[in-house]
C-alpha atoms as a PDB file:
ATOM      1  CA  MET A   1     128.882 -47.793 219.684  1.00  0.00           C
ATOM      2  CA  ALA A   2     126.333 -49.398 217.013  1.00  0.00           C
ATOM      3  CA  VAL A   3     123.633 -46.040 216.217  1.00  0.00           C
ATOM      4  CA  SER A   4     121.462 -46.888 213.156  1.00  0.00           C
ATOM      5  CA  HIS A   5     118.160 -44.772 213.406  1.00  0.00           C
ATOM      6  CA  PRO A   6     117.067 -45.775 209.574  1.00  0.00           C
ATOM      7  CA  ILE A   7     113.584 -44.001 209.934  1.00  0.00           C
ATOM      8  CA  PHE A   8     114.673 -40.957 211.671  1.00  0.00           C
ATOM      9  CA  ALA A   9     117.669 -41.264 209.042  1.00  0.00           C
ATOM     10  CA  ARG A  10     115.378 -40.738 206.097  1.00  0.00           C
ATOM     11  CA  VAL A  11     113.191 -38.126 207.907  1.00  0.00           C
ATOM     12  CA  PHE A  12     116.067 -36.050 208.272  1.00  0.00           C
ATOM     13  CA  VAL A  13     117.567 -35.709 205.322  1.00  0.00           C
ATOM     14  CA  ARG A  14     114.013 -34.170 204.087  1.00  0.00           C
ATOM     15  CA  ALA A  15     113.101 -32.107 207.195  1.00  0.00           C
ATOM     16  CA  SER A  16     116.764 -30.732 207.397  1.00  0.00           C
ATOM     17  CA  VAL A  17     116.446 -29.184 203.650  1.00  0.00           C
ATOM     18  CA  ALA A  18     113.219 -27.679 204.424  1.00  0.00           C
ATOM     19  CA  MET A  19     114.391 -26.305 207.584  1.00  0.00           C
ATOM     20  CA  ASP A  20     117.469 -24.353 205.945  1.00  0.00           C
ATOM     21  CA  ARG A  21     114.674 -22.900 203.277  1.00  0.00           C
ATOM     22  CA  ALA A  22     112.740 -21.794 206.312  1.00  0.00           C
ATOM     23  CA  GLY A  23     115.808 -19.849 207.839  1.00  0.00           C
ATOM     24  CA  ALA A  24     118.183 -22.319 209.289  1.00  0.00           C
ATOM     25  CA  ALA A  25     120.503 -22.058 206.542  1.00  0.00           C
ATOM     26  CA  ALA A  26     121.392 -18.529 207.934  1.00  0.00           C
ATOM     27  CA  HIS A  27     122.356 -19.875 211.631  1.00  0.00           C
ATOM     28  CA  ARG A  28     124.415 -22.603 210.129  1.00  0.00           C
ATOM     29  CA  ARG A  29     126.351 -19.887 208.211  1.00  0.00           C
ATOM     30  CA  ARG A  30     126.503 -17.867 211.770  1.00  0.00           C
ATOM     31  CA  LEU A  31     127.754 -20.577 213.717  1.00  0.00           C
ATOM     32  CA  VAL A  32     130.611 -21.469 211.578  1.00  0.00           C
ATOM     33  CA  ALA A  33     131.447 -17.696 210.815  1.00  0.00           C
ATOM     34  CA  GLY A  34     134.980 -16.886 211.474  1.00  0.00           C
ATOM     35  CA  LEU A  35     136.120 -20.016 212.301  1.00  0.00           C
ATOM     36  CA  ARG A  36     140.051 -20.906 211.563  1.00  0.00           C
ATOM     37  CA  GLY A  37     142.106 -23.654 211.925  1.00  0.00           C
ATOM     38  CA  ARG A  38     140.918 -27.288 212.461  1.00  0.00           C
ATOM     39  CA  VAL A  39     137.415 -27.900 213.515  1.00  0.00           C
ATOM     40  CA  VAL A  40     135.712 -30.910 214.301  1.00  0.00           C
ATOM     41  CA  GLU A  41     132.104 -31.334 213.507  1.00  0.00           C
ATOM     42  CA  VAL A  42     130.181 -33.243 216.231  1.00  0.00           C
ATOM     43  CA  GLY A  43     127.225 -35.315 215.164  1.00  0.00           C
ATOM     44  CA  ALA A  44     127.552 -34.081 211.648  1.00  0.00           C
ATOM     45  CA  GLY A  45     124.347 -35.260 209.934  1.00  0.00           C
ATOM     46  CA  ASN A  46     124.108 -35.119 206.724  1.00  0.00           C
ATOM     47  CA  GLY A  47     126.750 -32.234 205.927  1.00  0.00           C
ATOM     48  CA  ARG A  48     124.539 -28.850 206.343  1.00  0.00           C
ATOM     49  CA  ASN A  49     126.928 -26.831 207.434  1.00  0.00           C
ATOM     50  CA  LEU A  50     129.183 -27.933 205.184  1.00  0.00           C
ATOM     51  CA  PRO A  51     129.034 -25.206 202.565  1.00  0.00           C
ATOM     52  CA  HIS A  52     129.355 -22.899 205.058  1.00  0.00           C
ATOM     53  CA  TYR A  53     132.541 -22.993 206.141  1.00  0.00           C
ATOM     54  CA  PRO A  54     134.597 -20.228 205.380  1.00  0.00           C
ATOM     55  CA  SER A  55     137.914 -20.542 203.745  1.00  0.00           C
ATOM     56  CA  THR A  56     140.260 -19.933 206.861  1.00  0.00           C
ATOM     57  CA  VAL A  57     139.181 -23.270 207.944  1.00  0.00           C
ATOM     58  CA  THR A  58     141.888 -25.657 207.315  1.00  0.00           C
ATOM     59  CA  GLY A  59     140.403 -28.998 207.590  1.00  0.00           C
ATOM     60  CA  VAL A  60     136.613 -30.375 209.141  1.00  0.00           C
ATOM     61  CA  LEU A  61     136.878 -34.116 210.825  1.00  0.00           C
ATOM     62  CA  ALA A  62     132.944 -34.292 210.500  1.00  0.00           C
ATOM     63  CA  VAL A  63     132.234 -37.223 212.657  1.00  0.00           C
ATOM     64  CA  GLU A  64     128.674 -38.823 212.349  1.00  0.00           C
ATOM     65  CA  PRO A  65     127.405 -42.234 214.135  1.00  0.00           C
ATOM     66  CA  GLU A  66     124.652 -42.836 212.164  1.00  0.00           C
ATOM     67  CA  PRO A  67     125.386 -45.163 209.106  1.00  0.00           C
ATOM     68  CA  ARG A  68     122.670 -43.361 206.470  1.00  0.00           C
ATOM     69  CA  LEU A  69     123.136 -40.056 207.227  1.00  0.00           C
ATOM     70  CA  ARG A  70     127.143 -40.958 207.411  1.00  0.00           C
ATOM     71  CA  ALA A  71     126.586 -41.818 203.762  1.00  0.00           C
ATOM     72  CA  ALA A  72     124.787 -38.393 202.573  1.00  0.00           C
ATOM     73  CA  LEU A  73     127.523 -36.627 204.756  1.00  0.00           C
ATOM     74  CA  ARG A  74     130.003 -37.801 202.479  1.00  0.00           C
ATOM     75  CA  ALA A  75     128.380 -36.797 199.176  1.00  0.00           C
ATOM     76  CA  ALA A  76     128.071 -33.340 200.993  1.00  0.00           C
ATOM     77  CA  ALA A  77     131.830 -33.700 201.510  1.00  0.00           C
ATOM     78  CA  LEU A  78     132.630 -33.674 197.635  1.00  0.00           C
ATOM     79  CA  ASP A  79     131.287 -29.907 197.347  1.00  0.00           C
ATOM     80  CA  ALA A  80     132.403 -28.392 200.048  1.00  0.00           C
ATOM     81  CA  ALA A  81     135.039 -25.353 199.857  1.00  0.00           C
ATOM     82  CA  VAL A  82     137.166 -26.696 202.671  1.00  0.00           C
ATOM     83  CA  PRO A  83     138.579 -30.022 203.132  1.00  0.00           C
ATOM     84  CA  VAL A  84     136.777 -32.493 204.911  1.00  0.00           C
ATOM     85  CA  THR A  85     137.353 -35.503 206.291  1.00  0.00           C
ATOM     86  CA  VAL A  86     134.192 -37.952 207.401  1.00  0.00           C
ATOM     87  CA  ALA A  87     134.840 -40.545 210.016  1.00  0.00           C
ATOM     88  CA  ALA A  88     131.933 -42.999 212.068  1.00  0.00           C
ATOM     89  CA  GLY A  89     132.280 -41.726 215.711  1.00  0.00           C
ATOM     90  CA  VAL A  90     130.180 -40.669 218.578  1.00  0.00           C
ATOM     91  CA  ALA A  91     129.801 -37.173 220.891  1.00  0.00           C
ATOM     92  CA  GLU A  92     131.303 -39.477 223.545  1.00  0.00           C
ATOM     93  CA  ALA A  93     134.317 -41.253 222.254  1.00  0.00           C
ATOM     94  CA  LEU A  94     135.709 -38.943 219.321  1.00  0.00           C
ATOM     95  CA  PRO A  95     138.367 -39.706 216.999  1.00  0.00           C
ATOM     96  CA  VAL A  96     140.331 -37.039 217.920  1.00  0.00           C
ATOM     97  CA  GLY A  97     144.276 -36.396 219.640  1.00  0.00           C
ATOM     98  CA  ASP A  98     143.873 -34.239 222.754  1.00  0.00           C
ATOM     99  CA  ALA A  99     144.088 -30.891 222.429  1.00  0.00           C
ATOM    100  CA  SER A 100     144.183 -31.203 218.910  1.00  0.00           C
ATOM    101  CA  ALA A 101     141.250 -29.056 216.733  1.00  0.00           C
ATOM    102  CA  ASP A 102     140.648 -25.329 217.239  1.00  0.00           C
ATOM    103  CA  ALA A 103     137.059 -25.261 217.036  1.00  0.00           C
ATOM    104  CA  VAL A 104     134.556 -27.682 217.931  1.00  0.00           C
ATOM    105  CA  VAL A 105     131.088 -27.834 216.487  1.00  0.00           C
ATOM    106  CA  LEU A 106     127.684 -28.831 217.936  1.00  0.00           C
ATOM    107  CA  SER A 107     124.851 -28.340 215.955  1.00  0.00           C
ATOM    108  CA  LEU A 108     121.872 -30.116 217.096  1.00  0.00           C
ATOM    109  CA  VAL A 109     122.969 -32.814 218.634  1.00  0.00           C
ATOM    110  CA  LEU A 110     123.381 -32.084 222.228  1.00  0.00           C
ATOM    111  CA  CYS A 111     119.253 -32.822 222.707  1.00  0.00           C
ATOM    112  CA  SER A 112     120.305 -36.430 221.710  1.00  0.00           C
ATOM    113  CA  VAL A 113     123.412 -37.559 223.041  1.00  0.00           C
ATOM    114  CA  PRO A 114     123.254 -39.374 226.091  1.00  0.00           C
ATOM    115  CA  ASP A 115     125.259 -37.936 228.715  1.00  0.00           C
ATOM    116  CA  GLN A 116     125.990 -34.007 227.900  1.00  0.00           C
ATOM    117  CA  ALA A 117     128.039 -34.287 230.267  1.00  0.00           C
ATOM    118  CA  VAL A 118     130.069 -37.012 228.474  1.00  0.00           C
ATOM    119  CA  ALA A 119     130.183 -35.299 225.148  1.00  0.00           C
ATOM    120  CA  LEU A 120     130.906 -31.721 226.310  1.00  0.00           C
ATOM    121  CA  ARG A 121     133.798 -33.310 228.783  1.00  0.00           C
ATOM    122  CA  GLU A 122     135.164 -34.979 225.286  1.00  0.00           C
ATOM    123  CA  ALA A 123     134.616 -32.243 223.258  1.00  0.00           C
ATOM    124  CA  ARG A 124     136.616 -30.238 225.835  1.00  0.00           C
ATOM    125  CA  ARG A 125     139.489 -32.727 225.560  1.00  0.00           C
ATOM    126  CA  VAL A 126     139.850 -32.256 221.771  1.00  0.00           C
ATOM    127  CA  LEU A 127     139.857 -28.451 222.370  1.00  0.00           C
ATOM    128  CA  ARG A 128     143.151 -26.415 222.522  1.00  0.00           C
ATOM    129  CA  PRO A 129     143.554 -23.979 225.332  1.00  0.00           C
ATOM    130  CA  GLY A 130     141.388 -20.462 224.058  1.00  0.00           C
ATOM    131  CA  GLY A 131     139.352 -23.124 221.252  1.00  0.00           C
ATOM    132  CA  GLN A 132     136.122 -22.039 220.615  1.00  0.00           C
ATOM    133  CA  LEU A 133     132.912 -24.142 220.720  1.00  0.00           C
ATOM    134  CA  ARG A 134     130.538 -23.354 218.735  1.00  0.00           C
ATOM    135  CA  PHE A 135     126.308 -24.586 219.338  1.00  0.00           C
ATOM    136  CA  TYR A 136     123.602 -24.413 217.976  1.00  0.00           C
ATOM    137  CA  GLU A 137     120.713 -26.125 219.854  1.00  0.00           C
ATOM    138  CA  HIS A 138     117.313 -26.204 220.521  1.00  0.00           C
ATOM    139  CA  VAL A 139     116.609 -26.190 224.235  1.00  0.00           C
ATOM    140  CA  VAL A 140     114.519 -26.109 227.531  1.00  0.00           C
ATOM    141  CA  ALA A 141     111.909 -23.311 226.993  1.00  0.00           C
ATOM    142  CA  GLU A 142     112.117 -20.015 229.393  1.00  0.00           C
ATOM    143  CA  THR A 143     107.999 -19.887 229.402  1.00  0.00           C
ATOM    144  CA  PRO A 144     106.257 -22.436 231.986  1.00  0.00           C
ATOM    145  CA  GLY A 145     103.441 -23.049 229.413  1.00  0.00           C
ATOM    146  CA  LEU A 146     105.939 -24.629 226.936  1.00  0.00           C
ATOM    147  CA  ARG A 147     108.021 -25.883 229.514  1.00  0.00           C
ATOM    148  CA  ARG A 148     105.478 -28.140 230.622  1.00  0.00           C
ATOM    149  CA  ALA A 149     104.754 -29.224 226.951  1.00  0.00           C
ATOM    150  CA  GLN A 150     108.411 -29.871 226.485  1.00  0.00           C
ATOM    151  CA  ARG A 151     108.577 -32.376 229.811  1.00  0.00           C
ATOM    152  CA  VAL A 152     105.393 -34.103 228.110  1.00  0.00           C
ATOM    153  CA  ALA A 153     106.840 -34.625 224.975  1.00  0.00           C
ATOM    154  CA  ASP A 154     110.347 -36.130 226.066  1.00  0.00           C
ATOM    155  CA  ALA A 155     108.131 -38.281 228.204  1.00  0.00           C
ATOM    156  CA  THR A 156     106.043 -39.532 225.719  1.00  0.00           C
ATOM    157  CA  LEU A 157     106.636 -40.282 222.320  1.00  0.00           C
ATOM    158  CA  TRP A 158     109.200 -37.429 221.032  1.00  0.00           C
ATOM    159  CA  PRO A 159     112.807 -39.265 222.306  1.00  0.00           C
ATOM    160  CA  LEU A 160     111.539 -42.561 220.672  1.00  0.00           C
ATOM    161  CA  CYS A 161     110.149 -40.843 216.974  1.00  0.00           C
ATOM    162  CA  CYS A 162     112.824 -38.244 217.107  1.00  0.00           C
ATOM    163  CA  ALA A 163     116.293 -41.162 218.057  1.00  0.00           C
ATOM    164  CA  GLY A 164     116.844 -40.012 221.656  1.00  0.00           C
ATOM    165  CA  CYS A 165     116.448 -35.835 221.069  1.00  0.00           C
ATOM    166  CA  HIS A 166     115.194 -34.265 224.354  1.00  0.00           C
ATOM    167  CA  THR A 167     113.637 -30.918 223.942  1.00  0.00           C
ATOM    168  CA  ALA A 168     113.517 -29.812 227.846  1.00  0.00           C
ATOM    169  CA  ARG A 169     117.682 -29.904 227.883  1.00  0.00           C
ATOM    170  CA  ASP A 170     119.149 -27.006 229.588  1.00  0.00           C
ATOM    171  CA  THR A 171     121.866 -27.055 227.182  1.00  0.00           C
ATOM    172  CA  VAL A 172     123.471 -23.578 228.159  1.00  0.00           C
ATOM    173  CA  ALA A 173     123.793 -24.629 231.872  1.00  0.00           C
ATOM    174  CA  ALA A 174     125.478 -28.046 231.033  1.00  0.00           C
ATOM    175  CA  ILE A 175     127.784 -25.981 228.327  1.00  0.00           C
ATOM    176  CA  ARG A 176     128.888 -23.820 231.531  1.00  0.00           C
ATOM    177  CA  ALA A 177     129.066 -26.638 233.976  1.00  0.00           C
ATOM    178  CA  ALA A 178     131.800 -28.552 231.717  1.00  0.00           C
ATOM    179  CA  ASP A 179     134.155 -25.244 232.120  1.00  0.00           C
ATOM    180  CA  PHE A 180     133.677 -23.382 229.304  1.00  0.00           C
ATOM    181  CA  THR A 181     133.432 -19.640 229.423  1.00  0.00           C
ATOM    182  CA  VAL A 182     130.506 -18.945 227.656  1.00  0.00           C
ATOM    183  CA  VAL A 183     131.356 -15.418 225.285  1.00  0.00           C
ATOM    184  CA  GLU A 184     127.999 -14.941 223.178  1.00  0.00           C
ATOM    185  CA  LEU A 185     124.670 -16.487 223.017  1.00  0.00           C
ATOM    186  CA  ASP A 186     121.731 -15.741 220.920  1.00  0.00           C
ATOM    187  CA  ARG A 187     118.172 -16.931 222.007  1.00  0.00           C
ATOM    188  CA  PHE A 188     115.326 -16.965 219.217  1.00  0.00           C
ATOM    189  CA  ARG A 189     111.984 -19.510 218.125  1.00  0.00           C
ATOM    190  CA  PHE A 190     112.928 -21.510 215.352  1.00  0.00           C
ATOM    191  CA  PRO A 191     110.556 -21.369 212.936  1.00  0.00           C
ATOM    192  CA  PRO A 192     109.777 -17.835 214.157  1.00  0.00           C
ATOM    193  CA  THR A 193     106.495 -17.862 213.317  1.00  0.00           C
ATOM    194  CA  GLY A 194     103.093 -20.302 214.362  1.00  0.00           C
ATOM    195  CA  VAL A 195     102.572 -21.668 217.343  1.00  0.00           C
ATOM    196  CA  PRO A 196     105.423 -23.002 218.869  1.00  0.00           C
ATOM    197  CA  GLY A 197     106.262 -25.969 219.517  1.00  0.00           C
ATOM    198  CA  PRO A 198     108.892 -28.392 221.845  1.00  0.00           C
ATOM    199  CA  ALA A 199     111.465 -27.775 219.831  1.00  0.00           C
ATOM    200  CA  SER A 200     111.227 -24.073 219.004  1.00  0.00           C
ATOM    201  CA  PRO A 201     113.522 -22.554 221.741  1.00  0.00           C
ATOM    202  CA  HIS A 202     116.880 -21.940 220.298  1.00  0.00           C
ATOM    203  CA  VAL A 203     120.187 -21.293 220.790  1.00  0.00           C
ATOM    204  CA  LEU A 204     123.378 -19.905 218.816  1.00  0.00           C
ATOM    205  CA  GLY A 205     126.764 -19.385 220.796  1.00  0.00           C
ATOM    206  CA  THR A 206     129.905 -19.873 221.102  1.00  0.00           C
ATOM    207  CA  ALA A 207     132.261 -20.805 224.162  1.00  0.00           C
ATOM    208  CA  VAL A 208     135.872 -20.970 224.620  1.00  0.00           C
ATOM    209  CA  ARG A 209     138.018 -23.339 226.837  1.00  0.00           C
ATOM    210  CA  PRO A 210     139.489 -22.163 229.161  1.00  0.00           C
END
């Protein structure tokens, strides 16, 4: 499946650096803390998670469909403290064998996949029994006013400008519906200050494949 969002990719590379300076780097660090063994990161973007992987990770397969982001990802992989292999691929068809990963990392990607259920089913396929799904995503708001703003954003220009991103997805419910057991969950706003926007509500957590 060909995926190309050249304008978004250029903007995202700059925005991701600013986000990390505003506090996202700490969330990325928490996202991968304590991981071990073989990891598959889905939609790895320009590789902003790579510096945070602990030495207990024996290898990361970083999958990214967008060619410009994948080029930036390859450059980031050269400086990673753990072995990283970069691959083209989409969340719905990962280039990984069944039950071959100790963990799957999803970071700001489930907002933009065409079908969350298919992507999560694929993540479950590649995870070994007992393996961890680590997720860091912006999600549907808990307050009615912001949920209305999200619905308006999703029905107008947001997905067009943000490479298919949708702000009002109930990602935690989708993870549970995909037969994962959520064992850790933190809800927070990002950025933490200022007027909340459609993409402000975030979650960071761990789920386990039974």
